PDB file of C-alpha atoms in Angstrom:
ATOM      1  CA  UNK A 231     262.401 382.154 341.303  1.00  0.00           C
ATOM      2  CA  UNK A 232     261.976 382.279 337.887  1.00  0.00           C
ATOM      3  CA  UNK A 233     264.877 384.718 337.357  1.00  0.00           C
ATOM      4  CA  UNK A 234     266.907 382.293 339.310  1.00  0.00           C
ATOM      5  CA  UNK A 235     266.201 379.389 337.023  1.00  0.00           C
ATOM      6  CA  UNK A 236     266.719 381.525 333.817  1.00  0.00           C
ATOM      7  CA  UNK A 237     270.428 382.742 335.355  1.00  0.00           C
ATOM      8  CA  UNK A 238     270.947 379.154 336.292  1.00  0.00           C
ATOM      9  CA  UNK A 239     270.263 377.962 332.831  1.00  0.00           C
ATOM     10  CA  UNK A 240     271.767 380.954 331.229  1.00  0.00           C
ATOM     11  CA  UNK A 241     274.805 380.405 333.131  1.00  0.00           C
ATOM     12  CA  UNK A 242     274.907 376.883 332.738  1.00  0.00           C
ATOM     13  CA  UNK A 243     274.642 376.996 328.462  1.00  0.00           C
ATOM     14  CA  UNK A 244     277.488 379.709 328.405  1.00  0.00           C
ATOM     15  CA  UNK A 245     279.718 377.213 330.606  1.00  0.00           C
ATOM     16  CA  UNK A 246     278.516 374.712 327.984  1.00  0.00           C
ATOM     17  CA  UNK A 247     279.475 376.587 325.147  1.00  0.00           C
ATOM     18  CA  UNK A 248     282.940 377.495 326.635  1.00  0.00           C
ATOM     19  CA  UNK A 249     283.711 373.821 327.416  1.00  0.00           C
ATOM     20  CA  UNK A 250     282.713 372.610 324.103  1.00  0.00           C
ATOM     21  CA  UNK A 251     283.397 375.562 321.534  1.00  0.00           C
ATOM     22  CA  UNK A 252     287.704 375.208 323.146  1.00  0.00           C
ATOM     23  CA  UNK A 253     289.178 372.653 322.290  1.00  0.00           C
ATOM     24  CA  UNK A 254     292.599 371.255 323.775  1.00  0.00           C
ATOM     25  CA  UNK A 255     293.461 369.429 320.503  1.00  0.00           C
ATOM     26  CA  UNK A 256     297.277 370.064 320.087  1.00  0.00           C
ATOM     27  CA  UNK A 257     297.780 367.101 317.289  1.00  0.00           C
ATOM     28  CA  UNK A 258     299.324 368.678 314.752  1.00  0.00           C
ATOM     29  CA  UNK A 259     297.810 368.291 310.998  1.00  0.00           C
ATOM     30  CA  UNK A 260     299.179 365.644 308.791  1.00  0.00           C
ATOM     31  CA  UNK A 261     301.255 367.221 306.222  1.00  0.00           C
ATOM     32  CA  UNK A 262     299.651 367.134 303.024  1.00  0.00           C
ATOM     33  CA  UNK A 263     301.666 365.562 300.028  1.00  0.00           C
ATOM     34  CA  UNK A 264     300.390 367.257 297.285  1.00  0.00           C
ATOM     35  CA  UNK A 265     299.729 365.264 293.862  1.00  0.00           C
ATOM     36  CA  UNK A 266     302.668 365.874 291.247  1.00  0.00           C
ATOM     37  CA  UNK A 267     301.700 367.749 288.276  1.00  0.00           C
ATOM     38  CA  UNK A 268     302.919 365.708 285.096  1.00  0.00           C
ATOM     39  CA  UNK A 269     302.992 367.205 281.850  1.00  0.00           C
ATOM     40  CA  UNK A 270     305.573 365.041 280.099  1.00  0.00           C
ATOM     41  CA  UNK A 271     306.050 361.342 279.929  1.00  0.00           C
ATOM     42  CA  UNK A 272     308.709 360.094 278.094  1.00  0.00           C
ATOM     43  CA  UNK A 273     310.053 356.266 277.586  1.00  0.00           C
ATOM     44  CA  UNK A 274     313.777 355.950 276.002  1.00  0.00           C
ATOM     45  CA  UNK A 275     314.125 352.284 274.911  1.00  0.00           C
ATOM     46  CA  UNK A 276     317.751 351.789 273.898  1.00  0.00           C
ATOM     47  CA  UNK A 277     318.461 348.295 272.174  1.00  0.00           C
ATOM     48  CA  UNK A 278     321.528 346.033 274.390  1.00  0.00           C
ATOM     49  CA  UNK A 279     323.664 345.433 271.329  1.00  0.00           C
ATOM     50  CA  UNK A 280     323.930 349.323 270.434  1.00  0.00           C
ATOM     51  CA  UNK A 281     321.947 351.280 267.701  1.00  0.00           C
ATOM     52  CA  UNK A 282     319.528 354.087 267.721  1.00  0.00           C
ATOM     53  CA  UNK A 283     317.266 354.473 270.681  1.00  0.00           C
ATOM     54  CA  UNK A 284     313.420 354.884 270.337  1.00  0.00           C
ATOM     55  CA  UNK A 285     311.501 357.356 271.920  1.00  0.00           C
ATOM     56  CA  UNK A 286     307.912 357.225 273.141  1.00  0.00           C
ATOM     57  CA  UNK A 287     306.459 360.789 274.685  1.00  0.00           C
ATOM     58  CA  UNK A 288     302.932 362.054 275.795  1.00  0.00           C
ATOM     59  CA  UNK A 289     303.177 365.620 276.186  1.00  0.00           C
ATOM     60  CA  UNK A 290     300.401 367.430 277.746  1.00  0.00           C
ATOM     61  CA  UNK A 291     301.826 371.360 278.271  1.00  0.00           C
ATOM     62  CA  UNK A 292     298.560 372.336 279.718  1.00  0.00           C
ATOM     63  CA  UNK A 293     298.034 369.751 282.074  1.00  0.00           C
ATOM     64  CA  UNK A 294     295.028 369.395 283.082  1.00  0.00           C
ATOM     65  CA  UNK A 295     293.654 372.068 280.212  1.00  0.00           C
ATOM     66  CA  UNK A 296     291.339 371.470 277.401  1.00  0.00           C
ATOM     67  CA  UNK A 297     294.238 370.516 275.053  1.00  0.00           C
ATOM     68  CA  UNK A 298     294.934 366.645 274.385  1.00  0.00           C
ATOM     69  CA  UNK A 299     298.550 365.389 275.326  1.00  0.00           C
ATOM     70  CA  UNK A 300     300.663 364.850 271.642  1.00  0.00           C
ATOM     71  CA  UNK A 301     301.632 361.355 271.570  1.00  0.00           C
ATOM     72  CA  UNK A 302     304.866 360.660 269.520  1.00  0.00           C
ATOM     73  CA  UNK A 303     306.675 357.339 268.618  1.00  0.00           C
ATOM     74  CA  UNK A 304     310.446 358.293 267.447  1.00  0.00           C
ATOM     75  CA  UNK A 305     310.605 355.072 265.317  1.00  0.00           C
ATOM     76  CA  UNK A 306     309.733 351.475 264.741  1.00  0.00           C
ATOM     77  CA  UNK A 307     311.273 348.151 266.962  1.00  0.00           C
ATOM     78  CA  UNK A 308     313.720 345.519 265.597  1.00  0.00           C
ATOM     79  CA  UNK A 309     312.165 342.229 266.022  1.00  0.00           C
ATOM     80  CA  UNK A 310     313.853 339.596 268.453  1.00  0.00           C
ATOM     81  CA  UNK A 311     315.684 342.758 270.326  1.00  0.00           C
ATOM     82  CA  UNK A 312     316.104 343.830 273.628  1.00  0.00           C
ATOM     83  CA  UNK A 313     315.754 347.051 274.780  1.00  0.00           C
ATOM     84  CA  UNK A 314     316.904 348.888 278.326  1.00  0.00           C
ATOM     85  CA  UNK A 315     314.102 350.955 278.892  1.00  0.00           C
ATOM     86  CA  UNK A 316     314.024 354.173 280.952  1.00  0.00           C
ATOM     87  CA  UNK A 317     311.331 356.600 282.241  1.00  0.00           C
ATOM     88  CA  UNK A 318     311.307 360.284 282.725  1.00  0.00           C
ATOM     89  CA  UNK A 319     308.454 362.150 284.034  1.00  0.00           C
ATOM     90  CA  UNK A 320     308.580 366.377 283.813  1.00  0.00           C
ATOM     91  CA  UNK A 321     306.463 369.160 284.948  1.00  0.00           C
ATOM     92  CA  UNK A 322     307.030 371.976 282.399  1.00  0.00           C
ATOM     93  CA  UNK A 323     304.529 374.029 283.696  1.00  0.00           C
ATOM     94  CA  UNK A 324     307.738 375.391 285.549  1.00  0.00           C
ATOM     95  CA  UNK A 325     310.960 377.129 284.087  1.00  0.00           C
ATOM     96  CA  UNK A 326     313.108 375.290 284.273  1.00  0.00           C
ATOM     97  CA  UNK A 327     311.418 371.977 283.976  1.00  0.00           C
ATOM     98  CA  UNK A 328     311.081 369.479 286.886  1.00  0.00           C
ATOM     99  CA  UNK A 329     312.072 366.413 287.048  1.00  0.00           C
ATOM    100  CA  UNK A 330     309.444 364.541 288.696  1.00  0.00           C
ATOM    101  CA  UNK A 331     311.042 361.082 288.304  1.00  0.00           C
ATOM    102  CA  UNK A 332     313.134 362.009 291.072  1.00  0.00           C
ATOM    103  CA  UNK A 333     310.397 362.322 293.298  1.00  0.00           C
ATOM    104  CA  UNK A 334     309.059 359.085 292.278  1.00  0.00           C
ATOM    105  CA  UNK A 335     311.714 357.697 293.124  1.00  0.00           C
ATOM    106  CA  UNK A 336     312.078 359.016 296.686  1.00  0.00           C
ATOM    107  CA  UNK A 337     308.722 358.225 296.739  1.00  0.00           C
ATOM    108  CA  UNK A 338     309.318 354.227 295.698  1.00  0.00           C
ATOM    109  CA  UNK A 339     306.962 352.709 298.040  1.00  0.00           C
ATOM    110  CA  UNK A 340     304.137 354.709 297.246  1.00  0.00           C
ATOM    111  CA  UNK A 341     304.608 354.513 293.061  1.00  0.00           C
ATOM    112  CA  UNK A 342     304.938 351.783 290.564  1.00  0.00           C
ATOM    113  CA  UNK A 343     304.825 351.665 286.736  1.00  0.00           C
ATOM    114  CA  UNK A 344     302.843 349.486 284.915  1.00  0.00           C
ATOM    115  CA  UNK A 345     303.281 348.192 281.061  1.00  0.00           C
ATOM    116  CA  UNK A 346     300.558 346.707 278.695  1.00  0.00           C
ATOM    117  CA  UNK A 347     301.402 345.408 275.774  1.00  0.00           C
ATOM    118  CA  UNK A 348     297.913 345.552 273.610  1.00  0.00           C
ATOM    119  CA  UNK A 349     297.037 341.701 272.455  1.00  0.00           C
ATOM    120  CA  UNK A 350     298.236 341.648 268.909  1.00  0.00           C
ATOM    121  CA  UNK A 351     301.868 343.428 269.985  1.00  0.00           C
ATOM    122  CA  UNK A 352     304.579 340.930 270.623  1.00  0.00           C
ATOM    123  CA  UNK A 353     306.641 342.616 273.478  1.00  0.00           C
ATOM    124  CA  UNK A 354     307.324 341.854 276.663  1.00  0.00           C
ATOM    125  CA  UNK A 355     308.261 343.762 279.613  1.00  0.00           C
ATOM    126  CA  UNK A 356     310.494 342.446 282.663  1.00  0.00           C
ATOM    127  CA  UNK A 357     313.409 343.057 284.878  1.00  0.00           C
ATOM    128  CA  UNK A 358     312.424 346.136 286.814  1.00  0.00           C
ATOM    129  CA  UNK A 359     314.011 348.145 289.291  1.00  0.00           C
ATOM    130  CA  UNK A 360     312.499 347.909 292.666  1.00  0.00           C
ATOM    131  CA  UNK A 361     311.702 350.023 295.625  1.00  0.00           C
ATOM    132  CA  UNK A 362     313.086 349.729 299.076  1.00  0.00           C
ATOM    133  CA  UNK A 363     311.208 346.776 300.012  1.00  0.00           C
ATOM    134  CA  UNK A 364     311.810 345.025 296.946  1.00  0.00           C
ATOM    135  CA  UNK A 365     308.771 345.368 294.909  1.00  0.00           C
ATOM    136  CA  UNK A 366     308.386 346.966 291.499  1.00  0.00           C
ATOM    137  CA  UNK A 367     308.827 350.413 290.822  1.00  0.00           C
ATOM    138  CA  UNK A 368     309.351 350.114 287.198  1.00  0.00           C
ATOM    139  CA  UNK A 369     311.430 353.790 286.239  1.00  0.00           C
ATOM    140  CA  UNK A 370     313.831 351.226 284.505  1.00  0.00           C
ATOM    141  CA  UNK A 371     313.352 347.862 282.600  1.00  0.00           C
ATOM    142  CA  UNK A 372     313.465 345.908 279.669  1.00  0.00           C
ATOM    143  CA  UNK A 373     311.287 345.272 276.790  1.00  0.00           C
ATOM    144  CA  UNK A 374     311.920 342.441 274.316  1.00  0.00           C
ATOM    145  CA  UNK A 375     310.417 341.860 270.896  1.00  0.00           C
ATOM    146  CA  UNK A 376     309.138 338.885 269.011  1.00  0.00           C
ATOM    147  CA  UNK A 377     308.037 338.759 265.819  1.00  0.00           C
ATOM    148  CA  UNK A 378     306.703 341.480 263.795  1.00  0.00           C
ATOM    149  CA  UNK A 379     303.762 343.266 265.159  1.00  0.00           C
ATOM    150  CA  UNK A 380     302.059 346.258 265.759  1.00  0.00           C
ATOM    151  CA  UNK A 381     299.783 347.626 268.388  1.00  0.00           C
ATOM    152  CA  UNK A 382     299.348 349.681 271.434  1.00  0.00           C
ATOM    153  CA  UNK A 383     301.876 350.094 274.471  1.00  0.00           C
ATOM    154  CA  UNK A 384     300.448 351.441 277.584  1.00  0.00           C
ATOM    155  CA  UNK A 385     302.371 353.327 280.279  1.00  0.00           C
ATOM    156  CA  UNK A 386     300.643 353.841 283.605  1.00  0.00           C
ATOM    157  CA  UNK A 387     302.018 355.283 286.719  1.00  0.00           C
ATOM    158  CA  UNK A 388     299.786 354.441 290.106  1.00  0.00           C
ATOM    159  CA  UNK A 389     300.143 356.429 293.158  1.00  0.00           C
ATOM    160  CA  UNK A 390     299.546 354.477 296.147  1.00  0.00           C
ATOM    161  CA  UNK A 391     299.031 351.116 295.003  1.00  0.00           C
ATOM    162  CA  UNK A 392     298.474 347.786 296.571  1.00  0.00           C
ATOM    163  CA  UNK A 393     302.166 346.588 296.754  1.00  0.00           C
ATOM    164  CA  UNK A 394     303.013 343.452 295.530  1.00  0.00           C
ATOM    165  CA  UNK A 395     300.394 342.725 292.872  1.00  0.00           C
ATOM    166  CA  UNK A 396     299.478 341.071 289.978  1.00  0.00           C
ATOM    167  CA  UNK A 397     299.604 344.051 287.820  1.00  0.00           C
ATOM    168  CA  UNK A 398     297.443 347.081 286.897  1.00  0.00           C
ATOM    169  CA  UNK A 399     294.021 345.158 287.608  1.00  0.00           C
ATOM    170  CA  UNK A 400     294.231 344.173 291.628  1.00  0.00           C
ATOM    171  CA  UNK A 401     297.027 347.291 292.115  1.00  0.00           C
ATOM    172  CA  UNK A 402     294.626 349.678 293.389  1.00  0.00           C
ATOM    173  CA  UNK A 403     295.966 353.308 294.412  1.00  0.00           C
ATOM    174  CA  UNK A 404     295.170 356.351 291.900  1.00  0.00           C
ATOM    175  CA  UNK A 405     296.414 356.924 288.003  1.00  0.00           C
ATOM    176  CA  UNK A 406     299.063 359.529 288.108  1.00  0.00           C
ATOM    177  CA  UNK A 407     299.677 359.325 284.498  1.00  0.00           C
ATOM    178  CA  UNK A 408     298.622 357.075 281.837  1.00  0.00           C
ATOM    179  CA  UNK A 409     299.697 357.280 278.204  1.00  0.00           C
ATOM    180  CA  UNK A 410     299.093 354.409 275.361  1.00  0.00           C
ATOM    181  CA  UNK A 411     301.616 354.530 272.242  1.00  0.00           C
ATOM    182  CA  UNK A 412     301.007 353.063 268.629  1.00  0.00           C
ATOM    183  CA  UNK A 413     304.144 350.701 268.233  1.00  0.00           C
ATOM    184  CA  UNK A 414     305.560 348.788 265.521  1.00  0.00           C
ATOM    185  CA  UNK A 415     307.817 345.766 265.432  1.00  0.00           C
ATOM    186  CA  UNK A 416     309.311 345.204 262.418  1.00  0.00           C
TER     187      UNK A 416
END
């Protein structure tokens, strides 16, 4: 009788392992959308009445490596002027450099740019381009300067923010890139 109980228990255990070990899970895995590598953020501000464009650039060629980004501002903004702004994102770890802006615009409902002027900088940013749902994307925009001032101007790209939102503070999502520039209005 003991051999019969042992054989029955062994057979039951083996069957249990077979049924739990094999799965009929035929669901396809969800595609993984790998995060973009962004080495360079360039903001070009062109005066609406013509003139020389001002270029703000953050360039970090080693990506997440130990080197800090090189931040440059090509000149000063003119007081009481409106500029047409455009953002270009590049992955310069590839040759030729990959234009990440295209991917951001293709996935416009999953991205939003935020432009934050420090308290001492007299500029406003408005008239952003929109995503397919009518919410702000911000790859193009306008910057209007007021009186002479100096301060920080921060450009932030968020991935999967809550849209619509009232700004960076309640947007959520993850920061793909953020860069602060010391800007002078004269």
